[in-house]
């Protein structure tokens, strides 16, 4: 098992454990479909671009680096990378909120209306492409790819933690580090506050550059204005359509078909488990990409769209999900002949899920809308 797989498994477990704690202990309403969307909003496509980011970083480090840390103790490279990575993240994050084109990528993350751990992984497909720009500076200076990867995973873990809705104020740590208490401010549905607290791990950057704000008194709401959709394809691309003045009005969710929230959430978990299997098999792999990798990537991306469509009550989502899940054993277990147990288990579970949600919906999910004329005549 590679070093990337266990943190993602831990993240998935943490998301649902926190949700259960909030529901059972804190008696909060949990929007399970929102959690499903957050997990599948763009993770597989984002991961593909993350691989491209790492490849570009490695190439710059190999061929264009100044190698400033070549003749100093390696501990100094680690310390520099740990601080410099967060400094770069602060300015990258601040720039995302400054320019409309960049914010079109970032807005997907801010449209989440519930502050919890799943919000941490609610991202646009294109987030990693922007991350590459400032991070390349570290490669040029001479921070090795191995150090960069380890430091970035550590910082992303802190940022994931900072989206939880369980942790109270953390005392003296609030003065140095970004905490959930600080980051809640950044997600308030008010541009005065959402344009504050840009830091990833250290809050000192916000205090140093004048972008720090404390949590306001009273009840607050989270999210940001914009399209409300469960379709990750639309969520990631509609902001750019607006920038280009493309005339397109997304269809409102339909109530004609009602799908089981439990089954949709379960499908989201299984699809994310398949994403973890993708990471386990291919890691950041961007060289020697095989047809089977492209195929799995396509299945995962399509699966997120079909689940989102069902969450909005669209029958074509059920049709697509059924075809997708029923074809998985044929494609991956027979044609590609993947014998490993984890592929067998996840793919057959997804196939069973496709059958179950189809049968359940055909029996219970159709909701007939009676026309107004018929209502009057009755």
mmCIF file of C-alpha atoms in Angstrom:
data_model
loop_
_atom_site.group_PDB
_atom_site.id
_atom_site.type_symbol
_atom_site.label_atom_id
_atom_site.label_comp_id
_atom_site.label_asym_id
_atom_site.label_seq_id
_atom_site.Cartn_x
_atom_site.Cartn_y
_atom_site.Cartn_z
ATOM 1 C CA UNK A 1 0.000 0.000 0.000
ATOM 2 C CA UNK A 2 1.576 3.335 -1.034
ATOM 3 C CA UNK A 3 1.978 6.283 1.319
ATOM 4 C CA UNK A 4 -0.963 8.153 -0.223
ATOM 5 C CA UNK A 5 -3.666 5.559 0.359
ATOM 6 C CA UNK A 6 -3.899 5.429 4.150
ATOM 7 C CA UNK A 7 -4.362 9.224 4.605
ATOM 8 C CA UNK A 8 -7.267 9.164 2.133
ATOM 9 C CA UNK A 9 -8.878 6.184 3.881
ATOM 10 C CA UNK A 10 -8.449 8.017 7.192
ATOM 11 C CA UNK A 11 -10.031 11.124 5.652
ATOM 12 C CA UNK A 12 -13.066 9.188 4.409
ATOM 13 C CA UNK A 13 -13.598 7.551 7.815
ATOM 14 C CA UNK A 14 -13.154 10.890 9.602
ATOM 15 C CA UNK A 15 -15.802 12.576 7.441
ATOM 16 C CA UNK A 16 -18.488 10.053 8.358
ATOM 17 C CA UNK A 17 -17.432 9.672 11.990
ATOM 18 C CA UNK A 18 -17.703 13.440 12.448
ATOM 19 C CA UNK A 19 -21.107 13.433 10.727
ATOM 20 C CA UNK A 20 -22.359 10.751 13.113
ATOM 21 C CA UNK A 21 -20.991 12.664 16.125
ATOM 22 C CA UNK A 22 -22.720 15.852 14.961
ATOM 23 C CA UNK A 23 -25.988 13.990 14.400
ATOM 24 C CA UNK A 24 -26.046 11.757 17.492
ATOM 25 C CA UNK A 25 -24.176 13.818 20.086
ATOM 26 C CA UNK A 26 -24.796 17.417 18.975
ATOM 27 C CA UNK A 27 -28.255 16.685 17.508
ATOM 28 C CA UNK A 28 -27.468 18.589 14.321
ATOM 29 C CA UNK A 29 -29.207 18.003 11.009
ATOM 30 C CA UNK A 30 -26.865 16.266 8.572
ATOM 31 C CA UNK A 31 -27.337 16.692 4.846
ATOM 32 C CA UNK A 32 -25.965 13.343 3.659
ATOM 33 C CA UNK A 33 -26.375 14.206 -0.019
ATOM 34 C CA UNK A 34 -24.297 17.331 0.530
ATOM 35 C CA UNK A 35 -21.548 15.197 2.080
ATOM 36 C CA UNK A 36 -21.762 12.835 -0.898
ATOM 37 C CA UNK A 37 -21.338 15.739 -3.309
ATOM 38 C CA UNK A 38 -18.441 17.191 -1.337
ATOM 39 C CA UNK A 39 -16.566 13.888 -1.466
ATOM 40 C CA UNK A 40 -17.201 13.356 -5.167
ATOM 41 C CA UNK A 41 -17.292 16.990 -6.310
ATOM 42 C CA UNK A 42 -14.017 16.787 -8.122
ATOM 43 C CA UNK A 43 -11.652 14.501 -6.298
ATOM 44 C CA UNK A 44 -10.810 12.129 -9.136
ATOM 45 C CA UNK A 45 -10.312 14.860 -11.780
ATOM 46 C CA UNK A 46 -8.480 17.002 -9.248
ATOM 47 C CA UNK A 47 -6.265 14.005 -8.491
ATOM 48 C CA UNK A 48 -5.429 13.646 -12.172
ATOM 49 C CA UNK A 49 -4.331 17.275 -12.313
ATOM 50 C CA UNK A 50 -2.482 16.826 -9.012
ATOM 51 C CA UNK A 51 -0.412 14.200 -10.802
ATOM 52 C CA UNK A 52 0.308 16.737 -13.544
ATOM 53 C CA UNK A 53 1.323 19.264 -10.873
ATOM 54 C CA UNK A 54 3.785 16.798 -9.316
ATOM 55 C CA UNK A 55 5.189 15.878 -12.727
ATOM 56 C CA UNK A 56 5.830 19.543 -13.584
ATOM 57 C CA UNK A 57 7.403 20.105 -10.170
ATOM 58 C CA UNK A 58 9.721 17.118 -10.594
ATOM 59 C CA UNK A 59 10.796 18.258 -14.062
ATOM 60 C CA UNK A 60 11.588 21.788 -12.875
ATOM 61 C CA UNK A 61 13.526 20.425 -9.897
ATOM 62 C CA UNK A 62 15.480 18.030 -12.115
ATOM 63 C CA UNK A 63 16.348 20.401 -14.973
ATOM 64 C CA UNK A 64 15.950 24.022 -13.791
ATOM 65 C CA UNK A 65 16.736 24.030 -10.068
ATOM 66 C CA UNK A 66 19.239 26.424 -8.496
ATOM 67 C CA UNK A 67 19.985 23.673 -5.927
ATOM 68 C CA UNK A 68 20.380 26.199 -3.112
ATOM 69 C CA UNK A 69 20.147 23.421 -0.497
ATOM 70 C CA UNK A 70 22.732 21.131 -2.092
ATOM 71 C CA UNK A 71 25.505 22.025 0.380
ATOM 72 C CA UNK A 72 23.565 22.668 3.582
ATOM 73 C CA UNK A 73 22.244 20.205 6.189
ATOM 74 C CA UNK A 74 18.997 18.645 4.964
ATOM 75 C CA UNK A 75 17.168 19.823 8.117
ATOM 76 C CA UNK A 76 17.351 23.395 6.800
ATOM 77 C CA UNK A 77 15.679 22.328 3.570
ATOM 78 C CA UNK A 78 12.863 20.725 5.599
ATOM 79 C CA UNK A 79 12.389 23.811 7.799
ATOM 80 C CA UNK A 80 12.433 26.151 4.821
ATOM 81 C CA UNK A 81 9.996 23.990 2.855
ATOM 82 C CA UNK A 82 7.593 23.717 5.796
ATOM 83 C CA UNK A 83 7.402 27.514 6.185
ATOM 84 C CA UNK A 84 7.714 28.475 2.507
ATOM 85 C CA UNK A 85 4.964 26.064 1.381
ATOM 86 C CA UNK A 86 2.469 27.700 3.737
ATOM 87 C CA UNK A 87 3.628 31.185 2.717
ATOM 88 C CA UNK A 88 3.023 30.278 -0.942
ATOM 89 C CA UNK A 89 -0.379 28.813 -0.057
ATOM 90 C CA UNK A 90 -1.402 32.027 1.706
ATOM 91 C CA UNK A 91 -0.676 34.159 -1.357
ATOM 92 C CA UNK A 92 -2.184 31.635 -3.741
ATOM 93 C CA UNK A 93 -5.363 31.555 -1.640
ATOM 94 C CA UNK A 94 -5.476 35.333 -1.428
ATOM 95 C CA UNK A 95 -5.051 35.674 -5.202
ATOM 96 C CA UNK A 96 -7.930 33.234 -5.715
ATOM 97 C CA UNK A 97 -10.175 35.711 -3.912
ATOM 98 C CA UNK A 98 -8.752 38.741 -5.737
ATOM 99 C CA UNK A 99 -9.264 37.919 -9.425
ATOM 100 C CA UNK A 100 -12.589 36.799 -10.888
ATOM 101 C CA UNK A 101 -11.019 34.245 -13.210
ATOM 102 C CA UNK A 102 -9.218 32.566 -10.322
ATOM 103 C CA UNK A 103 -12.222 32.763 -8.035
ATOM 104 C CA UNK A 104 -14.223 30.913 -10.700
ATOM 105 C CA UNK A 105 -12.076 27.906 -9.796
ATOM 106 C CA UNK A 106 -12.258 28.441 -6.051
ATOM 107 C CA UNK A 107 -15.954 29.257 -5.674
ATOM 108 C CA UNK A 108 -16.958 25.572 -5.689
ATOM 109 C CA UNK A 109 -15.248 25.195 -2.329
ATOM 110 C CA UNK A 110 -17.097 28.201 -0.899
ATOM 111 C CA UNK A 111 -20.563 27.179 -2.034
ATOM 112 C CA UNK A 112 -20.794 24.501 0.635
ATOM 113 C CA UNK A 113 -23.418 25.605 3.154
ATOM 114 C CA UNK A 114 -22.435 23.196 5.942
ATOM 115 C CA UNK A 115 -19.143 23.568 7.784
ATOM 116 C CA UNK A 116 -17.776 20.075 8.377
ATOM 117 C CA UNK A 117 -14.877 17.860 7.344
ATOM 118 C CA UNK A 118 -16.436 16.969 3.995
ATOM 119 C CA UNK A 119 -16.229 20.642 3.031
ATOM 120 C CA UNK A 120 -12.428 20.323 3.072
ATOM 121 C CA UNK A 121 -12.516 18.106 -0.010
ATOM 122 C CA UNK A 122 -15.212 20.047 -1.867
ATOM 123 C CA UNK A 123 -13.156 21.463 -4.716
ATOM 124 C CA UNK A 124 -13.210 22.381 -8.366
ATOM 125 C CA UNK A 125 -11.726 20.004 -10.896
ATOM 126 C CA UNK A 126 -9.040 22.579 -11.624
ATOM 127 C CA UNK A 127 -7.752 23.430 -8.135
ATOM 128 C CA UNK A 128 -4.448 21.570 -8.518
ATOM 129 C CA UNK A 129 -3.624 23.382 -11.744
ATOM 130 C CA UNK A 130 -3.519 26.679 -9.860
ATOM 131 C CA UNK A 131 -1.547 25.170 -6.987
ATOM 132 C CA UNK A 132 1.259 24.306 -9.393
ATOM 133 C CA UNK A 133 2.025 27.932 -10.269
ATOM 134 C CA UNK A 134 3.444 29.199 -6.969
ATOM 135 C CA UNK A 135 4.722 25.805 -5.853
ATOM 136 C CA UNK A 136 7.025 25.649 -8.871
ATOM 137 C CA UNK A 137 9.045 28.411 -7.174
ATOM 138 C CA UNK A 138 10.063 25.923 -4.476
ATOM 139 C CA UNK A 139 11.318 23.497 -7.126
ATOM 140 C CA UNK A 140 13.299 26.278 -8.787
ATOM 141 C CA UNK A 141 14.900 27.214 -5.466
ATOM 142 C CA UNK A 142 15.923 23.640 -4.812
ATOM 143 C CA UNK A 143 13.375 21.944 -2.539
ATOM 144 C CA UNK A 144 13.400 18.302 -3.582
ATOM 145 C CA UNK A 145 10.255 16.637 -4.879
ATOM 146 C CA UNK A 146 10.258 14.185 -1.938
ATOM 147 C CA UNK A 147 10.401 16.986 0.641
ATOM 148 C CA UNK A 148 7.765 18.972 -1.241
ATOM 149 C CA UNK A 149 5.367 16.015 -1.344
ATOM 150 C CA UNK A 150 5.779 15.203 2.346
ATOM 151 C CA UNK A 151 5.383 18.821 3.454
ATOM 152 C CA UNK A 152 2.332 19.361 1.243
ATOM 153 C CA UNK A 153 0.613 16.236 2.596
ATOM 154 C CA UNK A 154 1.263 17.481 6.144
ATOM 155 C CA UNK A 155 -0.180 20.939 5.411
ATOM 156 C CA UNK A 156 -3.192 19.525 3.575
ATOM 157 C CA UNK A 157 -3.854 17.328 6.616
ATOM 158 C CA UNK A 158 -3.905 20.425 8.846
ATOM 159 C CA UNK A 159 -6.281 22.146 6.425
ATOM 160 C CA UNK A 160 -8.542 19.101 6.443
ATOM 161 C CA UNK A 161 -8.645 19.174 10.258
ATOM 162 C CA UNK A 162 -9.464 22.898 10.196
ATOM 163 C CA UNK A 163 -12.826 22.215 8.553
ATOM 164 C CA UNK A 164 -14.191 20.135 11.423
ATOM 165 C CA UNK A 165 -17.236 21.306 13.374
ATOM 166 C CA UNK A 166 -16.392 19.548 16.624
ATOM 167 C CA UNK A 167 -13.174 21.156 17.906
ATOM 168 C CA UNK A 168 -13.603 24.127 20.286
ATOM 169 C CA UNK A 169 -11.126 27.004 20.584
ATOM 170 C CA UNK A 170 -7.581 25.728 21.064
ATOM 171 C CA UNK A 171 -6.150 28.257 23.532
ATOM 172 C CA UNK A 172 -2.596 29.431 22.891
ATOM 173 C CA UNK A 173 -2.508 27.603 19.530
ATOM 174 C CA UNK A 174 -5.020 30.128 18.186
ATOM 175 C CA UNK A 175 -2.281 32.791 18.231
ATOM 176 C CA UNK A 176 0.080 30.833 15.942
ATOM 177 C CA UNK A 177 -1.858 28.324 13.867
ATOM 178 C CA UNK A 178 -4.965 28.381 11.740
ATOM 179 C CA UNK A 179 -7.633 26.546 13.728
ATOM 180 C CA UNK A 180 -11.232 25.553 12.941
ATOM 181 C CA UNK A 181 -12.306 28.663 14.838
ATOM 182 C CA UNK A 182 -10.276 30.851 12.455
ATOM 183 C CA UNK A 183 -11.272 29.019 9.312
ATOM 184 C CA UNK A 184 -15.006 29.181 10.033
ATOM 185 C CA UNK A 185 -14.679 32.926 9.498
ATOM 186 C CA UNK A 186 -13.388 32.333 5.980
ATOM 187 C CA UNK A 187 -16.520 30.355 5.030
ATOM 188 C CA UNK A 188 -19.112 32.833 6.307
ATOM 189 C CA UNK A 189 -21.612 33.893 3.639
ATOM 190 C CA UNK A 190 -20.410 37.489 3.712
ATOM 191 C CA UNK A 191 -17.557 38.731 1.509
ATOM 192 C CA UNK A 192 -16.218 40.877 4.335
ATOM 193 C CA UNK A 193 -15.408 37.690 6.252
ATOM 194 C CA UNK A 194 -14.816 35.235 3.390
ATOM 195 C CA UNK A 195 -12.054 37.579 2.189
ATOM 196 C CA UNK A 196 -10.224 37.101 5.476
ATOM 197 C CA UNK A 197 -8.169 34.335 7.118
ATOM 198 C CA UNK A 198 -6.504 32.961 3.986
ATOM 199 C CA UNK A 199 -3.804 31.039 5.863
ATOM 200 C CA UNK A 200 -3.469 27.278 5.578
ATOM 201 C CA UNK A 201 -1.494 26.296 8.682
ATOM 202 C CA UNK A 202 -0.050 29.509 10.187
ATOM 203 C CA UNK A 203 -2.362 32.389 11.091
ATOM 204 C CA UNK A 204 0.660 34.707 11.335
ATOM 205 C CA UNK A 205 0.486 35.474 7.600
ATOM 206 C CA UNK A 206 -3.028 36.927 7.969
ATOM 207 C CA UNK A 207 -1.959 38.990 10.959
ATOM 208 C CA UNK A 208 1.196 40.143 9.197
ATOM 209 C CA UNK A 209 -0.514 41.142 5.938
ATOM 210 C CA UNK A 210 -3.719 42.593 7.411
ATOM 211 C CA UNK A 211 -6.252 39.925 6.415
ATOM 212 C CA UNK A 212 -7.085 38.538 9.869
ATOM 213 C CA UNK A 213 -10.611 38.600 11.315
ATOM 214 C CA UNK A 214 -12.226 37.070 14.384
ATOM 215 C CA UNK A 215 -15.477 35.142 14.429
ATOM 216 C CA UNK A 216 -18.413 37.571 14.702
ATOM 217 C CA UNK A 217 -20.882 37.278 17.553
ATOM 218 C CA UNK A 218 -24.229 35.631 16.949
ATOM 219 C CA UNK A 219 -25.433 33.073 14.445
ATOM 220 C CA UNK A 220 -23.738 32.923 11.051
ATOM 221 C CA UNK A 221 -24.492 31.133 7.787
ATOM 222 C CA UNK A 222 -21.985 29.504 5.466
ATOM 223 C CA UNK A 223 -21.729 29.288 1.702
ATOM 224 C CA UNK A 224 -21.698 31.839 -1.106
ATOM 225 C CA UNK A 225 -24.125 33.021 -3.780
ATOM 226 C CA UNK A 226 -24.154 31.050 -6.988
ATOM 227 C CA UNK A 227 -25.483 27.970 -8.693
ATOM 228 C CA UNK A 228 -26.780 25.224 -6.423
ATOM 229 C CA UNK A 229 -26.160 21.918 -8.118
ATOM 230 C CA UNK A 230 -25.215 18.349 -7.304
ATOM 231 C CA UNK A 231 -23.627 17.909 -10.741
ATOM 232 C CA UNK A 232 -19.815 18.214 -10.416
ATOM 233 C CA UNK A 233 -19.420 18.812 -14.159
ATOM 234 C CA UNK A 234 -21.714 21.821 -13.945
ATOM 235 C CA UNK A 235 -20.354 23.018 -10.600
ATOM 236 C CA UNK A 236 -16.778 23.199 -11.874
ATOM 237 C CA UNK A 237 -17.542 24.725 -15.280
ATOM 238 C CA UNK A 238 -20.575 26.971 -14.841
ATOM 239 C CA UNK A 239 -18.563 29.812 -13.198
ATOM 240 C CA UNK A 240 -16.461 30.026 -16.377
ATOM 241 C CA UNK A 241 -19.589 30.050 -18.526
ATOM 242 C CA UNK A 242 -20.762 33.059 -16.533
ATOM 243 C CA UNK A 243 -17.414 34.799 -17.037
ATOM 244 C CA UNK A 244 -17.676 34.231 -20.784
ATOM 245 C CA UNK A 245 -21.313 35.424 -20.802
ATOM 246 C CA UNK A 246 -22.485 32.113 -22.220
ATOM 247 C CA UNK A 247 -26.259 32.094 -22.138
ATOM 248 C CA UNK A 248 -27.163 28.969 -20.213
ATOM 249 C CA UNK A 249 -29.635 28.510 -17.398
ATOM 250 C CA UNK A 250 -29.268 25.188 -15.548
ATOM 251 C CA UNK A 251 -32.483 23.252 -15.185
ATOM 252 C CA UNK A 252 -33.901 23.238 -11.679
ATOM 253 C CA UNK A 253 -33.855 19.923 -9.780
ATOM 254 C CA UNK A 254 -36.934 17.860 -10.543
ATOM 255 C CA UNK A 255 -39.183 16.225 -7.960
ATOM 256 C CA UNK A 256 -40.706 13.772 -10.390
ATOM 257 C CA UNK A 257 -38.254 11.078 -9.337
ATOM 258 C CA UNK A 258 -37.214 10.672 -5.719
ATOM 259 C CA UNK A 259 -34.181 8.518 -5.003
ATOM 260 C CA UNK A 260 -33.248 7.035 -1.641
ATOM 261 C CA UNK A 261 -30.825 9.351 0.173
ATOM 262 C CA UNK A 262 -29.385 6.348 2.008
ATOM 263 C CA UNK A 263 -28.681 4.472 -1.229
ATOM 264 C CA UNK A 264 -27.232 7.569 -2.899
ATOM 265 C CA UNK A 265 -24.934 8.167 0.081
ATOM 266 C CA UNK A 266 -23.875 4.522 0.035
ATOM 267 C CA UNK A 267 -23.162 4.812 -3.684
ATOM 268 C CA UNK A 268 -21.026 7.869 -3.003
ATOM 269 C CA UNK A 269 -19.007 5.967 -0.396
ATOM 270 C CA UNK A 270 -18.466 3.023 -2.751
ATOM 271 C CA UNK A 271 -17.459 5.310 -5.612
ATOM 272 C CA UNK A 272 -14.992 7.097 -3.336
ATOM 273 C CA UNK A 273 -13.638 3.689 -2.280
ATOM 274 C CA UNK A 274 -13.022 3.021 -5.974
ATOM 275 C CA UNK A 275 -11.172 6.357 -6.131
ATOM 276 C CA UNK A 276 -8.979 5.169 -3.253
ATOM 277 C CA UNK A 277 -8.275 1.992 -5.215
ATOM 278 C CA UNK A 278 -7.280 4.195 -8.179
ATOM 279 C CA UNK A 279 -4.828 6.057 -5.943
ATOM 280 C CA UNK A 280 -3.511 2.762 -4.583
ATOM 281 C CA UNK A 281 -2.869 1.394 -8.078
ATOM 282 C CA UNK A 282 -1.650 4.512 -9.893
ATOM 283 C CA UNK A 283 -0.645 7.028 -7.169
ATOM 284 C CA UNK A 284 0.285 10.281 -8.964
ATOM 285 C CA UNK A 285 1.067 8.291 -12.114
ATOM 286 C CA UNK A 286 1.296 10.574 -15.150
ATOM 287 C CA UNK A 287 3.879 8.624 -17.117
ATOM 288 C CA UNK A 288 3.180 5.458 -19.096
ATOM 289 C CA UNK A 289 -0.571 5.934 -18.704
ATOM 290 C CA UNK A 290 -2.384 2.810 -19.850
ATOM 291 C CA UNK A 291 -5.773 2.449 -21.497
ATOM 292 C CA UNK A 292 -7.087 0.773 -18.342
ATOM 293 C CA UNK A 293 -6.126 3.842 -16.280
ATOM 294 C CA UNK A 294 -7.946 6.139 -18.685
ATOM 295 C CA UNK A 295 -10.957 3.830 -18.556
ATOM 296 C CA UNK A 296 -11.093 3.725 -14.760
ATOM 297 C CA UNK A 297 -10.672 7.488 -14.637
ATOM 298 C CA UNK A 298 -13.588 7.894 -17.049
ATOM 299 C CA UNK A 299 -15.802 5.531 -15.044
ATOM 300 C CA UNK A 300 -15.077 7.447 -11.835
ATOM 301 C CA UNK A 301 -15.726 10.865 -13.372
ATOM 302 C CA UNK A 302 -18.962 9.655 -14.994
ATOM 303 C CA UNK A 303 -20.062 8.038 -11.734
ATOM 304 C CA UNK A 304 -19.883 11.348 -9.867
ATOM 305 C CA UNK A 305 -22.052 12.983 -12.539
ATOM 306 C CA UNK A 306 -24.671 10.205 -12.466
ATOM 307 C CA UNK A 307 -24.879 10.273 -8.656
ATOM 308 C CA UNK A 308 -25.271 14.045 -8.728
ATOM 309 C CA UNK A 309 -28.031 13.763 -11.328
ATOM 310 C CA UNK A 310 -29.941 11.306 -9.143
ATOM 311 C CA UNK A 311 -29.537 13.633 -6.158
ATOM 312 C CA UNK A 312 -31.363 16.222 -8.276
ATOM 313 C CA UNK A 313 -34.109 13.736 -9.199
ATOM 314 C CA UNK A 314 -33.050 13.174 -12.822
ATOM 315 C CA UNK A 315 -33.949 9.815 -14.340
ATOM 316 C CA UNK A 316 -30.981 9.869 -16.752
ATOM 317 C CA UNK A 317 -28.727 9.692 -13.694
ATOM 318 C CA UNK A 318 -30.286 6.351 -12.726
ATOM 319 C CA UNK A 319 -29.974 5.045 -16.289
ATOM 320 C CA UNK A 320 -26.332 6.092 -16.489
ATOM 321 C CA UNK A 321 -25.488 4.713 -13.037
ATOM 322 C CA UNK A 322 -27.145 1.377 -13.843
ATOM 323 C CA UNK A 323 -25.235 0.976 -17.123
ATOM 324 C CA UNK A 324 -21.986 2.098 -15.469
ATOM 325 C CA UNK A 325 -22.157 -0.261 -12.489
ATOM 326 C CA UNK A 326 -23.420 -3.278 -14.435
ATOM 327 C CA UNK A 327 -20.628 -2.917 -16.982
ATOM 328 C CA UNK A 328 -17.848 -2.683 -14.387
ATOM 329 C CA UNK A 329 -17.321 -6.440 -13.860
ATOM 330 C CA UNK A 330 -17.218 -7.012 -17.620
ATOM 331 C CA UNK A 331 -14.714 -4.212 -18.261
ATOM 332 C CA UNK A 332 -12.377 -4.464 -15.275
ATOM 333 C CA UNK A 333 -12.665 -8.052 -14.040
ATOM 334 C CA UNK A 334 -13.074 -9.794 -17.416
ATOM 335 C CA UNK A 335 -11.538 -7.618 -20.165
ATOM 336 C CA UNK A 336 -8.734 -6.089 -18.069
ATOM 337 C CA UNK A 337 -8.507 -9.190 -15.854
ATOM 338 C CA UNK A 338 -7.823 -7.430 -12.531
ATOM 339 C CA UNK A 339 -7.680 -10.332 -10.052
ATOM 340 C CA UNK A 340 -6.791 -8.416 -6.870
ATOM 341 C CA UNK A 341 -9.284 -8.816 -4.034
ATOM 342 C CA UNK A 342 -9.863 -5.098 -3.507
ATOM 343 C CA UNK A 343 -10.990 -4.698 -7.146
ATOM 344 C CA UNK A 344 -13.244 -7.744 -6.873
ATOM 345 C CA UNK A 345 -14.923 -6.533 -3.684
ATOM 346 C CA UNK A 346 -15.438 -2.856 -4.618
ATOM 347 C CA UNK A 347 -16.572 -3.513 -8.194
ATOM 348 C CA UNK A 348 -19.067 -6.232 -7.236
ATOM 349 C CA UNK A 349 -20.433 -4.066 -4.419
ATOM 350 C CA UNK A 350 -20.950 -1.230 -6.903
ATOM 351 C CA UNK A 351 -22.689 -3.623 -9.290
ATOM 352 C CA UNK A 352 -24.992 -4.865 -6.529
ATOM 353 C CA UNK A 353 -25.671 -1.243 -5.588
ATOM 354 C CA UNK A 354 -26.662 -0.458 -9.176
ATOM 355 C CA UNK A 355 -29.164 -3.309 -9.190
ATOM 356 C CA UNK A 356 -30.582 -2.450 -5.755
ATOM 357 C CA UNK A 357 -31.104 1.266 -6.416
ATOM 358 C CA UNK A 358 -32.714 0.484 -9.788
ATOM 359 C CA UNK A 359 -35.176 -1.984 -8.271
ATOM 360 C CA UNK A 360 -35.849 0.196 -5.227
ATOM 361 C CA UNK A 361 -36.534 3.235 -7.382
ATOM 362 C CA UNK A 362 -38.804 1.394 -9.783
ATOM 363 C CA UNK A 363 -40.854 0.157 -6.819
ATOM 364 C CA UNK A 364 -40.771 3.217 -4.540
ATOM 365 C CA UNK A 365 -39.045 6.142 -6.207
ATOM 366 C CA UNK A 366 -41.456 7.433 -8.836
ATOM 367 C CA UNK A 367 -43.417 10.415 -7.627
ATOM 368 C CA UNK A 368 -46.296 11.403 -9.921
ATOM 369 C CA UNK A 369 -47.152 15.070 -10.271
ATOM 370 C CA UNK A 370 -50.878 15.654 -10.834
ATOM 371 C CA UNK A 371 -51.584 18.469 -13.335
ATOM 372 C CA UNK A 372 -53.505 21.453 -11.964
ATOM 373 C CA UNK A 373 -56.490 20.810 -14.282
ATOM 374 C CA UNK A 374 -56.923 17.300 -12.968
ATOM 375 C CA UNK A 375 -56.625 18.528 -9.416
ATOM 376 C CA UNK A 376 -59.423 21.015 -10.055
ATOM 377 C CA UNK A 377 -61.682 18.432 -11.667
ATOM 378 C CA UNK A 378 -61.234 16.053 -8.803
#
